[in-house]
Coordinates of C-alpha atoms in Angstrom, one line a residue:
M16 CA 41.8 27.3 223.9
P17 CA 39.4 24.3 224.4
G18 CA 41.0 20.9 223.8
Y19 CA 44.6 22.2 224.2
Q20 CA 46.4 20.8 227.2
G21 CA 50.1 20.6 227.9
K22 CA 53.0 22.6 226.4
A23 CA 53.0 20.7 223.1
K24 CA 49.3 21.2 222.5
L25 CA 49.7 24.9 223.3
L26 CA 52.5 25.1 220.7
L27 CA 50.2 23.4 218.2
W28 CA 47.5 26.0 218.9
E29 CA 50.1 28.8 218.6
H30 CA 51.4 27.3 215.3
N31 CA 47.9 27.3 213.8
L32 CA 47.2 30.8 215.0
L33 CA 50.5 32.2 213.6
S34 CA 50.0 30.4 210.3
E35 CA 46.5 31.8 209.9
A36 CA 47.8 35.2 210.6
F37 CA 50.6 34.9 208.0
I38 CA 48.0 33.7 205.4
S39 CA 45.7 36.6 206.3
V40 CA 48.5 39.2 205.9
M41 CA 49.4 37.7 202.5
A42 CA 45.8 38.1 201.4
C43 CA 45.9 41.8 202.1
P44 CA 46.9 44.4 199.4
G45 CA 49.9 46.6 199.9
I46 CA 52.1 43.7 201.0
E47 CA 55.3 45.6 200.2
C48 CA 54.7 47.6 203.4
K49 CA 54.4 44.5 205.6
K50 CA 57.7 42.8 205.2
Q51 CA 58.6 43.3 208.8
L52 CA 55.2 41.9 210.0
L53 CA 55.7 38.7 207.9
M54 CA 59.2 38.2 209.4
S55 CA 57.8 38.7 212.9
L56 CA 55.4 35.8 212.2
L57 CA 58.0 33.6 210.7
N58 CA 60.4 33.9 213.6
P59 CA 58.1 32.3 216.3
L60 CA 56.9 29.7 213.7
N61 CA 60.4 28.6 213.3
K62 CA 61.0 28.6 217.0
I63 CA 58.1 26.3 217.6
W64 CA 59.7 23.6 215.5
T65 CA 62.9 23.7 217.7
Q66 CA 61.1 23.3 221.0
S67 CA 61.9 20.1 222.8
E68 CA 58.2 19.6 223.8
W69 CA 57.2 19.9 220.1
D70 CA 59.8 17.4 219.1
E71 CA 59.0 15.0 221.8
E72 CA 55.3 15.0 221.2
Y73 CA 55.2 15.0 217.4
M74 CA 58.6 14.3 215.8
S75 CA 60.7 12.0 218.0
Y76 CA 59.1 8.7 216.7
T77 CA 57.2 8.0 213.5
Y78 CA 54.1 6.8 215.4
R79 CA 53.9 10.3 216.9
L80 CA 53.6 12.0 213.5
S81 CA 49.9 11.1 213.4
G82 CA 49.4 13.8 216.1
L83 CA 49.9 16.3 213.3
L84 CA 49.1 14.3 210.2
C85 CA 45.6 13.5 211.5
D86 CA 45.0 17.0 212.8
D87 CA 42.9 18.5 210.0
Q88 CA 43.2 22.1 211.1
F89 CA 47.0 21.9 211.3
M90 CA 47.4 20.2 207.9
K91 CA 45.0 22.7 206.3
T92 CA 46.9 25.7 207.7
V93 CA 50.3 24.2 206.8
H94 CA 49.0 23.6 203.3
L95 CA 47.8 27.2 202.9
L96 CA 51.0 28.5 204.5
V97 CA 53.2 26.7 201.9
K98 CA 50.9 27.9 199.1
S99 CA 51.4 31.4 200.3
F100 CA 55.2 30.9 200.1
E101 CA 54.7 30.0 196.4
E102 CA 52.6 33.2 195.9
I103 CA 55.5 35.2 197.3
K104 CA 57.7 33.9 194.6
G105 CA 55.1 34.8 191.9
S106 CA 54.7 31.4 190.4
K107 CA 52.1 28.6 190.2
I108 CA 52.7 24.9 189.9
E109 CA 50.8 22.5 187.7
H110 CA 50.7 19.5 189.9
S111 CA 49.4 17.1 187.2
T112 CA 52.4 17.5 184.9
G113 CA 55.2 18.7 187.2
T114 CA 55.9 21.7 185.0
Q115 CA 56.6 25.2 186.1
E116 CA 55.0 28.3 184.8
K117 CA 56.5 31.6 185.7
C118 CA 54.4 34.6 186.2
S119 CA 55.2 38.3 186.3
P120 CA 56.9 39.5 189.5
T121 CA 54.6 40.5 192.3
S122 CA 54.6 43.7 194.2
I123 CA 56.8 42.3 196.8
A124 CA 59.7 41.8 194.5
N125 CA 61.6 44.4 196.4
Y126 CA 62.4 42.0 199.2
Q127 CA 62.9 38.8 197.2
H128 CA 66.6 39.5 197.6
S129 CA 66.3 39.8 201.4
S130 CA 68.5 37.0 202.8
T131 CA 66.9 37.3 206.2
F132 CA 63.4 36.8 204.8
L133 CA 64.5 34.0 202.6
Q134 CA 66.3 32.3 205.5
L135 CA 63.3 32.4 207.7
M136 CA 60.8 31.3 205.0
L137 CA 63.0 28.5 203.7
T138 CA 64.0 27.3 207.1
L139 CA 60.4 26.8 208.1
L140 CA 59.6 25.2 204.7
L141 CA 62.5 22.7 205.1
R142 CA 61.3 21.7 208.5
I143 CA 57.7 21.2 207.2
L144 CA 59.1 19.1 204.2
H145 CA 61.2 17.0 206.5
F146 CA 58.1 16.3 208.7
I147 CA 56.1 15.3 205.5
H148 CA 59.0 13.1 204.3
M149 CA 59.1 11.3 207.7
A150 CA 55.7 9.8 206.8
W151 CA 57.5 7.7 204.1
T152 CA 60.3 6.2 206.2
D153 CA 60.4 2.4 206.5
Q154 CA 59.2 2.5 210.1
S155 CA 56.1 4.5 209.2
A156 CA 54.6 1.5 207.5
Y157 CA 54.0 0.0 210.9
D158 CA 53.7 3.1 213.1
L159 CA 51.1 5.2 211.3
P160 CA 47.3 4.7 211.4
E161 CA 45.5 3.1 208.5
I162 CA 44.0 6.4 207.3
I163 CA 47.5 7.8 206.8
R164 CA 48.7 4.7 205.1
R165 CA 45.8 4.9 202.7
A166 CA 46.4 8.7 202.1
K167 CA 50.0 7.9 201.1
L168 CA 48.8 5.7 198.2
M169 CA 48.9 7.1 194.7
S170 CA 45.5 8.8 194.0
T171 CA 43.3 7.7 191.2
M172 CA 44.1 10.9 189.3
E173 CA 47.9 10.2 189.6
I174 CA 47.5 6.6 188.4
F175 CA 45.3 7.8 185.6
T176 CA 48.2 9.9 184.2
F177 CA 50.1 6.6 183.8
L178 CA 47.3 4.2 183.0
P179 CA 44.2 6.0 181.6
E180 CA 42.1 2.8 181.7
T181 CA 42.4 2.6 185.5
N182 CA 39.6 4.2 187.5
S183 CA 39.3 2.3 190.7
L184 CA 40.5 2.7 194.3
P185 CA 41.2 -0.1 196.8
D186 CA 38.3 -1.2 199.0
N187 CA 37.6 1.3 201.8
D188 CA 37.4 -1.3 204.6
G189 CA 35.5 1.2 206.7
V190 CA 38.0 4.0 206.2
D191 CA 36.6 7.4 205.5
A192 CA 37.4 7.8 201.7
I193 CA 36.7 11.5 201.6
R194 CA 39.1 12.2 204.5
V195 CA 41.7 9.9 203.1
D196 CA 41.6 11.8 199.8
A197 CA 41.8 15.2 201.6
I198 CA 44.9 14.1 203.6
G199 CA 46.5 12.6 200.6
T200 CA 46.0 15.7 198.5
R201 CA 47.5 17.9 201.2
L202 CA 50.5 15.7 201.7
R203 CA 51.1 15.7 197.9
E204 CA 50.6 19.4 197.4
I205 CA 52.6 20.5 200.4
R206 CA 55.5 18.3 199.2
E207 CA 55.4 19.4 195.6
T208 CA 54.7 23.1 196.3
G209 CA 57.6 23.1 198.8
Y210 CA 59.9 21.7 196.1
N211 CA 58.7 24.3 193.7
V212 CA 59.3 27.1 196.2
I213 CA 62.9 26.1 196.7
G214 CA 63.5 25.9 193.0
L215 CA 61.9 29.3 192.5
C216 CA 64.0 30.8 195.3
A217 CA 67.2 29.5 193.5
N218 CA 66.3 31.9 190.7
V219 CA 66.7 34.8 193.0
G220 CA 70.4 34.5 192.4
R221 CA 73.5 34.9 194.6
S222 CA 71.6 35.9 197.7
F223 CA 69.9 32.5 197.9
F224 CA 73.2 30.6 197.7
E225 CA 74.7 32.8 200.4
L226 CA 72.3 31.3 202.9
D227 CA 73.5 28.6 205.2
S228 CA 73.6 25.5 203.0
S229 CA 74.0 23.0 206.0
L230 CA 70.3 23.2 206.8
F231 CA 69.3 22.5 203.2
I232 CA 71.7 19.6 203.0
H233 CA 70.6 18.1 206.3
A234 CA 66.9 18.5 205.5
L235 CA 66.9 17.4 201.9
V236 CA 69.8 15.0 201.5
A237 CA 68.9 13.0 204.7
D238 CA 65.4 12.3 203.2
I239 CA 66.5 11.2 199.7
S240 CA 67.3 7.6 200.8
F241 CA 63.7 6.6 201.5
M242 CA 61.9 8.6 198.8
E243 CA 59.8 6.8 196.3
F244 CA 60.7 7.2 192.6
D245 CA 57.7 9.4 191.9
H246 CA 58.6 11.7 194.8
L247 CA 62.2 12.0 193.9
G248 CA 61.4 12.6 190.3
K249 CA 59.4 15.6 191.1
F250 CA 62.1 16.7 193.6
I251 CA 64.6 16.6 190.8
E252 CA 62.5 18.5 188.3
L253 CA 61.3 21.2 190.7
T254 CA 64.3 21.7 193.0
F255 CA 67.5 20.0 191.8
I256 CA 67.5 21.3 188.3
P257 CA 66.9 25.0 189.2
L258 CA 69.5 24.7 192.0
V259 CA 72.1 23.3 189.6
R260 CA 71.3 25.7 186.8
C261 CA 71.5 28.8 189.0
C262 CA 74.3 27.9 191.4
P263 CA 77.4 30.1 191.1
R264 CA 80.7 28.4 190.4
E265 CA 82.1 29.3 193.9
C266 CA 79.1 27.6 195.6
W267 CA 79.3 24.2 193.8
D268 CA 81.1 22.6 196.7
K269 CA 78.5 23.7 199.3
W270 CA 75.4 23.1 197.2
V271 CA 75.7 21.1 194.0
L272 CA 78.3 18.5 195.1
L273 CA 76.6 17.4 198.3
L274 CA 73.1 17.3 196.9
L275 CA 74.1 15.3 193.8
E276 CA 76.4 12.9 195.6
S277 CA 73.4 11.6 197.6
L278 CA 71.2 11.5 194.5
F279 CA 73.6 9.5 192.4
F280 CA 74.3 7.2 195.3
Y281 CA 70.5 6.5 195.5
C282 CA 70.5 6.0 191.7
E283 CA 73.5 3.7 191.8
R284 CA 71.9 1.6 194.5
N285 CA 68.4 1.3 193.0
F286 CA 68.6 1.8 189.2
R287 CA 70.8 -1.2 188.5
Y288 CA 68.4 -3.7 190.1
A289 CA 65.3 -1.9 188.9
W290 CA 66.4 -2.0 185.2
L291 CA 68.1 -5.3 185.4
S292 CA 65.0 -7.1 186.7
L293 CA 62.8 -5.1 184.3
I294 CA 64.8 -6.0 181.2
H295 CA 65.3 -9.6 182.0
E296 CA 62.3 -10.6 184.2
G297 CA 59.6 -8.1 183.1
R298 CA 59.2 -6.6 186.6
A299 CA 61.2 -3.8 188.2
K300 CA 61.7 -5.5 191.5
V301 CA 62.2 -2.5 193.8
P302 CA 58.7 -2.4 195.5
D303 CA 59.9 -0.2 198.4
F304 CA 60.4 2.7 195.9
F305 CA 57.0 2.4 194.2
G306 CA 54.9 2.8 197.3
D307 CA 52.0 0.5 198.1
L308 CA 50.5 0.0 194.7
Y309 CA 47.2 -1.8 194.2
G310 CA 45.2 -3.4 191.4
P311 CA 45.4 -6.4 189.2
E312 CA 48.8 -8.0 188.4
D313 CA 48.9 -6.9 184.8
K314 CA 48.1 -3.3 185.7
L315 CA 50.7 -3.3 188.5
K316 CA 53.3 -4.4 186.0
K317 CA 52.4 -1.6 183.7
L318 CA 52.4 1.0 186.5
E319 CA 55.8 -0.2 187.7
V320 CA 57.2 0.2 184.2
E321 CA 55.7 3.7 183.9
L322 CA 57.1 4.8 187.3
V323 CA 60.6 3.6 186.4
L324 CA 60.4 5.3 183.0
K325 CA 59.3 8.6 184.5
F326 CA 62.0 8.6 187.1
T327 CA 64.7 7.7 184.5
R328 CA 63.5 10.6 182.4
S329 CA 63.7 13.0 185.3
V330 CA 67.3 11.8 186.0
S331 CA 68.2 12.1 182.3
L332 CA 66.8 15.6 182.3
L333 CA 69.1 16.5 185.1
L334 CA 72.0 15.0 183.3
R335 CA 71.2 17.1 180.3
V336 CA 71.4 20.2 182.5
L337 CA 74.7 19.1 184.0
A338 CA 76.1 18.8 180.5
S339 CA 74.7 22.2 179.3
K340 CA 77.0 24.7 177.6
E341 CA 76.1 27.3 180.2
L342 CA 77.7 25.2 182.9
N343 CA 80.6 23.8 180.9
S344 CA 82.2 26.7 179.1
G345 CA 85.6 25.2 179.8
L346 CA 84.8 21.8 178.4
P347 CA 87.4 21.1 175.6
D348 CA 86.5 20.0 172.1
L349 CA 87.6 16.6 170.8
N350 CA 90.5 18.1 168.8
C351 CA 91.8 20.3 171.6
P352 CA 95.2 19.6 173.4
K353 CA 95.3 17.4 176.4
S354 CA 94.4 18.8 179.8
D355 CA 93.9 17.7 183.3
L356 CA 90.6 17.3 185.1
K357 CA 91.5 19.8 187.8
S358 CA 92.0 22.7 185.4
I359 CA 88.9 21.8 183.4
S360 CA 86.8 21.7 186.6
S361 CA 87.3 25.4 187.2
S362 CA 84.9 26.2 184.4
S363 CA 83.1 22.9 183.8
L364 CA 80.5 21.5 186.1
M365 CA 80.9 18.0 184.5
G366 CA 84.7 18.2 185.1
Y367 CA 84.1 19.3 188.7
L368 CA 81.7 16.5 189.5
L369 CA 84.0 13.9 187.9
L370 CA 87.0 15.3 189.8
H371 CA 85.1 14.6 193.0
N372 CA 83.7 11.2 191.9
C373 CA 80.2 12.5 192.4
F374 CA 78.6 10.0 190.0
G375 CA 79.8 6.9 191.8
R376 CA 80.2 3.9 189.6
F377 CA 79.1 4.7 186.0
S378 CA 76.6 2.3 184.7
M379 CA 74.3 2.3 181.7
Y380 CA 71.5 1.3 184.1
L381 CA 71.6 5.0 185.2
F382 CA 70.3 5.8 181.7
G383 CA 67.9 2.9 181.5
C384 CA 70.2 1.0 179.1
L385 CA 68.8 3.3 176.3
V386 CA 65.5 1.4 176.4
D387 CA 63.3 4.6 176.5
H388 CA 63.7 7.0 173.6
Q389 CA 62.8 10.1 175.7
A390 CA 65.3 9.4 178.4
T391 CA 67.9 8.5 175.8
M392 CA 67.4 11.8 173.9
E393 CA 67.7 13.8 177.1
A394 CA 70.9 11.9 178.1
L395 CA 72.7 12.2 174.7
P396 CA 74.4 15.6 175.6
F397 CA 75.7 14.0 178.8
F398 CA 77.2 11.1 176.8
H399 CA 78.9 13.5 174.3
A400 CA 80.3 15.6 177.2
L401 CA 81.7 12.4 178.8
I402 CA 83.5 11.5 175.6
R403 CA 85.0 15.0 175.3
L404 CA 86.2 14.8 178.9
A405 CA 87.6 11.3 178.5
V406 CA 89.6 12.4 175.4
A407 CA 90.8 15.7 176.9
T408 CA 92.0 14.1 180.1
D409 CA 93.0 10.6 179.1
D410 CA 90.9 9.5 182.0
E411 CA 91.2 5.7 182.1
R412 CA 88.0 5.2 184.1
L413 CA 85.9 7.2 181.6
K414 CA 87.5 5.4 178.7
Q415 CA 86.7 2.0 180.1
F416 CA 83.1 3.0 180.8
I417 CA 82.8 4.3 177.2
L418 CA 84.3 1.3 175.6
N419 CA 83.1 -1.5 177.9
E420 CA 79.6 -0.3 178.8
M421 CA 78.4 2.6 176.6
L422 CA 79.5 1.2 173.3
P423 CA 78.2 -2.4 173.9
T424 CA 74.9 -0.9 175.0
I425 CA 74.7 1.1 171.8
V426 CA 75.2 -2.1 169.8
R427 CA 72.5 -3.8 171.7
F428 CA 70.3 -0.8 171.3
S429 CA 70.5 -1.3 167.5
D430 CA 70.0 -5.1 167.7
R431 CA 66.5 -6.2 166.6
S432 CA 66.9 -9.9 167.6
P433 CA 64.4 -11.1 170.1
Q434 CA 67.1 -12.8 172.2
S435 CA 68.1 -9.4 173.6
G436 CA 66.3 -8.2 176.8
I437 CA 66.9 -4.6 175.8
S438 CA 65.4 -5.3 172.3
R439 CA 62.3 -7.0 173.7
L440 CA 61.6 -4.2 176.2
R441 CA 62.2 -1.5 173.6
S442 CA 59.7 -3.2 171.2
E443 CA 57.1 -3.1 174.0
L444 CA 57.8 0.6 174.6
S445 CA 58.2 1.6 170.9
S446 CA 56.9 5.1 169.8
S447 CA 56.9 7.3 166.8
N448 CA 60.0 9.1 168.0
E449 CA 62.1 5.9 168.1
V450 CA 63.6 6.3 164.6
S451 CA 65.1 9.7 165.4
S452 CA 66.5 8.5 168.7
M453 CA 68.1 5.5 167.0
D454 CA 69.9 7.7 164.4
D455 CA 71.3 9.9 167.2
V456 CA 72.4 6.9 169.3
V457 CA 74.2 5.3 166.2
C458 CA 75.9 8.7 165.6
L459 CA 77.1 8.6 169.2
G460 CA 78.6 5.1 168.6
Q461 CA 80.3 6.5 165.4
E462 CA 81.8 9.3 167.5
I463 CA 83.2 6.8 170.0
Y464 CA 84.6 4.6 167.1
K465 CA 86.3 7.6 165.5
V466 CA 87.9 8.7 168.8
Y467 CA 89.1 5.3 170.1
L468 CA 88.9 2.6 167.4
H469 CA 89.4 4.0 163.9
N470 CA 93.2 4.5 164.2
Q471 CA 93.6 1.0 165.7
A472 CA 91.6 -0.5 162.8
S473 CA 93.6 1.5 160.3
Y474 CA 96.9 0.2 161.6
Y475 CA 95.5 -3.3 161.4
D476 CA 94.5 -2.7 157.7
E477 CA 98.0 -1.5 156.9
W478 CA 99.5 -4.5 158.6
R479 CA 97.3 -6.8 156.4
N480 CA 98.2 -4.6 153.3
V481 CA 94.5 -3.8 152.9
D482 CA 93.3 -0.4 151.6
R483 CA 92.7 2.0 154.5
K484 CA 88.9 2.6 155.0
T485 CA 87.2 5.9 155.8
C486 CA 86.0 6.3 159.3
A487 CA 82.4 6.0 158.2
D488 CA 83.0 2.7 156.3
G489 CA 85.2 1.4 159.1
F490 CA 82.4 2.1 161.6
I491 CA 79.8 0.3 159.4
D492 CA 82.0 -2.8 159.1
W493 CA 82.9 -2.8 162.8
F494 CA 79.3 -2.3 163.8
N495 CA 78.1 -5.2 161.7
N496 CA 80.8 -7.5 163.1
E497 CA 79.7 -6.5 166.6
L498 CA 76.1 -7.4 165.8
K499 CA 77.2 -10.8 164.3
Y500 CA 79.2 -11.5 167.5
L501 CA 76.2 -10.5 169.6
H502 CA 74.0 -13.0 167.7
Y503 CA 76.7 -15.7 168.1
C504 CA 76.8 -15.2 171.9
A505 CA 73.0 -15.4 172.0
S506 CA 73.1 -18.7 170.1
L507 CA 75.4 -20.4 172.5
S508 CA 73.9 -22.9 174.9
A509 CA 74.8 -23.0 178.6
P510 CA 78.2 -24.6 179.4
N511 CA 78.2 -28.0 180.9
I512 CA 79.5 -26.7 184.3
F513 CA 76.5 -24.4 184.6
P514 CA 74.1 -25.5 187.3
K515 CA 71.2 -27.4 185.9
H516 CA 68.6 -25.9 188.2
S517 CA 69.5 -22.3 187.2
V518 CA 68.3 -20.3 184.2
W519 CA 71.0 -19.5 181.6
N520 CA 71.2 -15.9 180.5
W521 CA 73.7 -15.2 177.8
E522 CA 73.6 -11.5 178.4
F523 CA 74.6 -11.9 182.1
N524 CA 77.5 -14.1 180.9
E525 CA 78.6 -11.5 178.3
E526 CA 78.5 -8.7 180.9
F527 CA 80.4 -10.9 183.4
D528 CA 83.1 -11.5 180.8
R529 CA 83.6 -7.8 180.3
Y530 CA 83.8 -7.1 184.0
F531 CA 85.8 -10.2 185.1
P532 CA 89.3 -8.8 184.2
T533 CA 88.7 -5.7 186.2
Y534 CA 87.5 -7.7 189.2
M535 CA 90.5 -10.0 189.0
E536 CA 92.8 -6.9 189.0
M537 CA 91.1 -5.6 192.1
L538 CA 91.4 -9.0 193.8
H539 CA 95.1 -9.3 192.9
E540 CA 95.7 -5.8 194.3
V541 CA 94.1 -6.7 197.6
D542 CA 95.9 -10.1 197.6
T543 CA 99.3 -8.4 197.8
M544 CA 98.3 -6.5 201.0
N545 CA 99.7 -9.1 203.5
D546 CA 100.5 -6.3 205.9
C547 CA 96.8 -5.4 206.2
L548 CA 96.8 -5.9 210.0
E549 CA 99.9 -3.8 210.8
R550 CA 99.0 -1.0 208.3
K551 CA 95.3 -0.8 209.4
L552 CA 94.3 -0.7 205.8
L553 CA 90.6 -0.9 206.6
N554 CA 90.9 2.8 207.0
G555 CA 89.9 4.2 203.7
N556 CA 92.7 6.7 203.4
A557 CA 95.3 4.1 204.2
L558 CA 93.9 1.7 201.5
L559 CA 93.9 4.5 199.0
E560 CA 97.6 5.3 199.7
R561 CA 98.5 1.6 199.6
L562 CA 97.3 1.0 196.1
N563 CA 99.8 0.4 193.3
P564 CA 100.3 3.7 191.4
E565 CA 99.8 2.0 188.0
F566 CA 96.5 0.5 189.2
K567 CA 95.3 3.9 190.6
A568 CA 96.1 5.6 187.3
K569 CA 94.5 3.0 185.2
Y570 CA 91.1 3.3 186.9
A571 CA 91.5 6.9 188.0
I572 CA 91.1 6.1 191.7
N573 CA 91.8 9.4 193.4
S574 CA 89.2 9.6 196.2
L575 CA 87.4 7.5 198.8
Q576 CA 84.2 7.7 196.8
H577 CA 85.5 5.7 193.9
P578 CA 83.3 2.6 193.4
H579 CA 86.3 0.3 192.9
L580 CA 87.7 1.4 196.3
R581 CA 84.4 0.4 197.9
I582 CA 84.5 -3.0 196.4
M583 CA 88.1 -3.5 197.4
S584 CA 87.3 -2.4 200.9
R585 CA 84.8 -5.3 201.1
M586 CA 87.5 -7.7 199.7
L587 CA 90.0 -6.4 202.3
R588 CA 87.6 -7.0 205.2
R589 CA 87.4 -10.7 204.1
K590 CA 91.1 -10.8 203.7
V591 CA 91.7 -9.3 207.2
R592 CA 89.4 -12.0 208.7
D593 CA 91.4 -14.6 206.9
V594 CA 94.8 -13.2 207.9
R595 CA 93.7 -12.9 211.5
Y596 CA 92.5 -16.5 211.5
R597 CA 95.7 -17.8 209.9
R598 CA 97.9 -15.8 212.2
R599 CA 96.0 -17.1 215.2
T600 CA 96.4 -20.6 213.9
D601 CA 100.1 -20.1 213.3
E602 CA 100.6 -18.7 216.8
I603 CA 98.7 -21.5 218.5
D604 CA 100.8 -24.0 216.5
K605 CA 104.0 -22.4 217.8
C606 CA 102.7 -22.6 221.3
L607 CA 101.8 -26.2 220.9
L608 CA 105.3 -26.9 219.6
Q609 CA 106.8 -25.2 222.7
L610 CA 104.5 -27.3 224.9
I611 CA 105.6 -30.5 223.2
N612 CA 109.2 -29.6 223.9
L613 CA 108.7 -28.5 227.5
K614 CA 110.6 -30.5 230.1
P615 CA 109.3 -32.1 232.2
Y616 CA 106.5 -33.3 229.9
I617 CA 103.0 -32.0 230.5
K618 CA 100.7 -34.4 232.3
Q619 CA 96.9 -34.5 232.2
T620 CA 96.9 -33.8 235.9
D621 CA 98.9 -30.6 235.6
C622 CA 97.2 -27.3 236.5
P623 CA 96.7 -25.1 233.5
D624 CA 98.1 -22.0 235.3
D625 CA 101.3 -23.9 236.0
V626 CA 101.6 -24.9 232.4
M627 CA 101.0 -21.3 231.3
D628 CA 103.8 -20.1 233.6
C629 CA 106.2 -22.7 232.2
L630 CA 105.2 -21.8 228.6
E631 CA 105.7 -18.1 229.3
E632 CA 109.2 -18.6 230.7
S633 CA 110.0 -20.6 227.6
C634 CA 108.6 -18.3 225.0
H635 CA 109.3 -14.8 226.3
P636 CA 106.1 -13.4 224.5
Q637 CA 106.3 -10.1 222.6
S638 CA 102.7 -9.7 221.5
D639 CA 99.7 -8.6 223.7
L640 CA 97.7 -11.3 222.0
W641 CA 100.1 -14.1 223.0
Q642 CA 98.2 -15.0 226.2
G643 CA 95.0 -15.8 224.3
Y644 CA 96.9 -18.0 221.8
A645 CA 98.8 -19.7 224.6
L646 CA 95.6 -20.4 226.6
R647 CA 94.1 -22.1 223.6
A648 CA 97.2 -24.2 223.0
V649 CA 97.3 -25.3 226.7
D650 CA 93.6 -26.2 226.5
V651 CA 94.2 -28.3 223.3
S652 CA 97.3 -30.0 224.7
I653 CA 95.7 -31.0 228.1
N654 CA 92.2 -31.9 226.9
L655 CA 93.1 -33.5 223.6
L656 CA 96.7 -34.5 223.2
C657 CA 97.2 -35.7 226.7
N658 CA 94.1 -37.9 226.5
S659 CA 95.4 -39.5 223.3
F660 CA 98.9 -40.2 224.6
D661 CA 98.1 -41.4 228.2
G662 CA 99.1 -38.2 229.8
R663 CA 102.3 -37.5 228.0
L664 CA 103.3 -35.5 224.9
D665 CA 106.0 -37.1 222.9

């Protein structure tokens, strides 16, 4: 064991030895007879990752990751080990495209349903993946050596899939390019193969979902927040989609809900700004989620666009699965009787996720504002499912999203005027499939019109003594009027009160006008909570209970995860600070009034402690905070008022 000194180094040597043994056993024929042997190797491998010496030496801080990341023997054996896990599942991964290609079952299919083996294998895999993910944390940018930072960059081959004309790497600056490429390849393949293995294991069936989900949630969910778009997109396609598709109904709470909550929180936080800046400024200004890109400015811009598009398509593909018929057998048709979300959720994954507010704040930025035809086509089943749920449950929150965000975006989608940011970006990304996607999106708009607006328009026609129009004709007229209004808004100049040094954007103003009434309602609701200090409303549950029932019903606020509740919590924190300040000011004023009326009058030469004693006898304080208010009042009276009035208050 030359070169190995100390407990941690011995553990590293043992890990390499056990990994090589596992790989060798996997290479031997007749593997069905060696299940017990493989398990006996997985047990100590898992144990190594739990040792305090291992954690202290290699995992406790990001700068210590390099002890493993730069160890070629360790990385090579881990790479082969994870590959052997994939072989056990009888599948290969095509790394260049992210697609899965299932092969026929191997001779070890007899123990694919072994929960013990699955638990051991997946536990080790999750620990390895978490270790790899740690190399992408924020701190790693400063703590890891240059060779690892270079290895984390997108390879030329990866960039070539987005931009075929790109064929250059950044300058080596003395860094070993061959070794950088080897480390980068291993990092990428360990990660993607690991994702694929988990997805393939989900196809095993119920035995997979009977495993302890807490380890998966901790290892996978904790790492989502700092994943780059490209990483998380592959994670969605290779792991999330198989997990969602195969998860039994009774396991949704332990698996699907917790995984998707973190994913959609990530999307809510990053998609809005990425697409907002891309549509209106031409750059998706979320550099932390692109990785350290390199190259000329024009190619960087193209690469950012492609990365955002690819990630949006991955999310839309997941949304299509969430809305699939197989997972939503209980989703009512548009003409079915009304129902409640809780009863629908028993046989509809969409209903279940909405019941638990898994999606956070719905926004069309989650779908790329329909800019990309491929993402749009993937997301269409999800939109139709939302409409069916909104109609079946009379859910006000869904209805407002459909009418105030989805429908206006559909109108902008069909607008060809150059004033629209969506229209400009769509023209840059146009493709041969655009016509079919446009027809389908317009049909979606017609469905929304039929459900929510046609009867309203018909009543208006009757009131005007005008012949009632068919739904199709009514939609065409309504749609054309909306386009005219959109063009009118685009033609307006900035109002006089708009700051001269700022750039006027009519689309921002139009979106603000739609959102402003909702914001004012939230503000009014918080403004009525003058008892916020006594009721301790900063506690989320207390705030939820305190809301006006009509307000809660209107916006379907039924859990702490509702986005409006998060906004109102921030409003309430500002209100609490204001109430505390005003209360403190009022109490100090009361104390000052008492000091003014004290007999004998206060003199500048009086001892503050004596003044406090007199004030306390006069006030008989009831509050624990009174002493602080009184001290401030005494300080003001002696140091300011007494100076102004020659030592006497009158």
